[in-house]
């Protein structure tokens, strides 16, 4: 951040300038990822003409390098359940019993399904840890990383 002696701005103005710069960089990164997603889909369509390549709630994932890879088949069942949860609020009964009022709202279910579909490919299905798998351990995932996914 800037120091108030150097720029002559108050702390509030400095914060405002920093937030503006941060939002602009996040927006640029988001556009870059959307363009990469579209490029990968176009390449898949060119490679397999006539096929419908979807990334949504499928067991596929686009790496940060732009490569489309298939996830293990177990994730297909889990991601299908997340997709079913949007139309069926009783798909995950434990969510219904904990706080049924929020789960009755379809917009809330859509957001919950998207978050679960984003986090689950990075989750160890047996241990329940979230992160990127290495040979020795799991590396943690940052909030920005999850937001980009």
Coordinates of C-alpha atoms in Angstrom, one line a residue:
X1 CA 0.0 0.0 0.0
X2 CA 1.0 3.6 -0.3
X3 CA 2.3 5.6 2.6
X4 CA 0.4 8.8 3.5
X5 CA 3.6 10.9 3.5
X6 CA 4.4 9.9 -0.1
X7 CA 1.1 10.5 -1.8
X8 CA -0.6 13.0 0.4
X9 CA -3.8 10.9 0.6
X10 CA -5.7 10.0 3.7
X11 CA -5.9 6.4 4.9
X12 CA -9.5 6.2 3.5
X13 CA -8.4 7.4 0.1
X14 CA -5.5 5.0 0.1
X15 CA -7.8 2.2 1.0
X16 CA -10.2 3.2 -1.7
X17 CA -7.4 3.3 -4.3
X18 CA -6.1 0.0 -3.2
X19 CA -9.5 -1.6 -3.4
X20 CA -10.1 -0.2 -6.8
X21 CA -6.8 -1.6 -8.1
X22 CA -7.5 -5.0 -6.5
X23 CA -11.0 -5.2 -8.0
X24 CA -9.6 -4.3 -11.4
X25 CA -6.9 -7.0 -11.2
X26 CA -9.5 -9.6 -10.1
X27 CA -11.8 -8.7 -12.9
X28 CA -8.9 -9.0 -15.4
X29 CA -8.0 -12.4 -14.0
X30 CA -11.6 -13.5 -14.2
X31 CA -11.8 -12.5 -17.9
X32 CA -8.5 -14.3 -18.6
X33 CA -9.9 -17.5 -17.1
X34 CA -13.2 -17.2 -19.0
X35 CA -11.2 -16.8 -22.2
X36 CA -9.0 -19.8 -21.4
X37 CA -12.1 -21.8 -20.7
X38 CA -13.6 -20.9 -24.1
X39 CA -10.3 -21.6 -25.8
X40 CA -10.2 -25.1 -24.3
X41 CA -13.8 -25.8 -25.3
X42 CA -13.1 -24.6 -28.8
X43 CA -10.1 -26.9 -29.0
X44 CA -12.1 -29.9 -27.8
X45 CA -14.8 -29.2 -30.3
X46 CA -12.2 -29.0 -33.1
X47 CA -10.7 -32.2 -32.0
X48 CA -14.0 -34.1 -31.7
X49 CA -16.4 -32.4 -34.2
X50 CA -20.1 -33.0 -33.5
X51 CA -19.6 -33.9 -29.8
X52 CA -20.9 -31.8 -27.0
X53 CA -18.1 -31.1 -24.6
X54 CA -19.3 -29.7 -21.3
X55 CA -17.4 -28.9 -18.2
X56 CA -20.2 -28.0 -15.8
X57 CA -21.1 -30.8 -13.3
X58 CA -19.1 -33.4 -15.3
X59 CA -16.1 -35.3 -14.1
X60 CA -13.8 -33.0 -16.1
X61 CA -11.5 -30.3 -15.0
X62 CA -9.5 -27.6 -16.8
X63 CA -6.0 -27.2 -15.3
X64 CA -4.4 -23.8 -14.9
X65 CA -2.2 -24.7 -17.8
X66 CA -5.3 -25.0 -20.0
X67 CA -5.4 -28.8 -20.3
X68 CA -8.8 -30.6 -20.0
X69 CA -8.5 -33.8 -18.0
X70 CA -10.9 -36.3 -16.7
X71 CA -11.4 -36.9 -13.0
X72 CA -11.8 -40.4 -11.5
X73 CA -15.3 -41.9 -12.0
X74 CA -16.1 -41.5 -8.3
X75 CA -16.3 -37.7 -8.8
X76 CA -18.9 -38.2 -11.5
X77 CA -21.4 -39.7 -8.9
X78 CA -20.7 -36.9 -6.5
X79 CA -21.0 -34.1 -9.1
X80 CA -24.2 -35.6 -10.4
X81 CA -25.6 -35.5 -6.8
X82 CA -24.6 -31.8 -6.6
X83 CA -26.5 -31.2 -9.9
X84 CA -29.5 -33.1 -8.6
X85 CA -29.5 -31.0 -5.4
X86 CA -30.4 -27.9 -7.4
X87 CA -33.8 -29.4 -8.3
X88 CA -34.3 -31.6 -5.3
X89 CA -33.8 -29.9 -1.9
X90 CA -34.0 -33.3 -0.1
X91 CA -31.1 -34.8 -2.0
X92 CA -28.8 -34.2 1.0
X93 CA -31.0 -34.8 4.0
X94 CA -28.5 -33.6 6.5
X95 CA -28.5 -30.1 5.0
X96 CA -32.3 -30.1 5.2
X97 CA -32.3 -31.0 8.9
X98 CA -29.7 -28.5 9.9
X99 CA -31.3 -25.5 8.2
X100 CA -34.2 -26.3 6.0
X101 CA -35.3 -22.7 5.3
X102 CA -32.2 -21.7 3.3
X103 CA -32.2 -25.0 1.4
X104 CA -35.7 -24.4 0.2
X105 CA -34.5 -21.4 -1.8
X106 CA -33.4 -22.6 -5.3
X107 CA -30.8 -19.8 -5.6
X108 CA -29.2 -20.9 -2.3
X109 CA -29.2 -24.6 -3.6
X110 CA -27.6 -23.5 -6.8
X111 CA -24.8 -21.7 -4.9
X112 CA -24.3 -24.6 -2.5
X113 CA -24.1 -27.0 -5.5
X114 CA -21.5 -24.8 -7.2
X115 CA -19.4 -24.5 -4.1
X116 CA -19.5 -28.2 -3.5
X117 CA -18.7 -29.0 -7.1
X118 CA -15.7 -26.6 -6.9
X119 CA -14.3 -28.0 -3.6
X120 CA -14.9 -31.7 -4.1
X121 CA -12.3 -32.3 -6.9
X122 CA -9.7 -31.0 -4.4
X123 CA -10.9 -33.1 -1.5
X124 CA -9.4 -36.4 -0.4
X125 CA -12.5 -38.6 -0.4
X126 CA -11.3 -40.8 2.4
X127 CA -9.7 -38.3 4.8
X128 CA -11.8 -35.3 3.9
X129 CA -8.8 -33.0 3.6
X130 CA -9.0 -30.2 1.0
X131 CA -6.0 -29.3 -1.0
X132 CA -3.7 -30.3 -3.9
X133 CA -2.3 -33.8 -3.4
X134 CA 1.5 -34.3 -3.4
X135 CA 3.4 -37.4 -2.7
X136 CA 3.9 -36.5 1.0
X137 CA 0.9 -34.4 1.9
X138 CA -1.9 -32.0 0.8
X139 CA -1.0 -28.4 0.0
X140 CA -3.7 -26.0 1.2
X141 CA -5.7 -24.0 -1.3
X142 CA -6.1 -20.3 -1.1
X143 CA -9.4 -18.4 -1.2
X144 CA -8.4 -16.8 -4.5
X145 CA -7.7 -20.2 -6.0
X146 CA -11.2 -21.5 -5.1
X147 CA -12.8 -18.3 -6.4
X148 CA -11.0 -18.7 -9.7
X149 CA -12.2 -22.3 -10.0

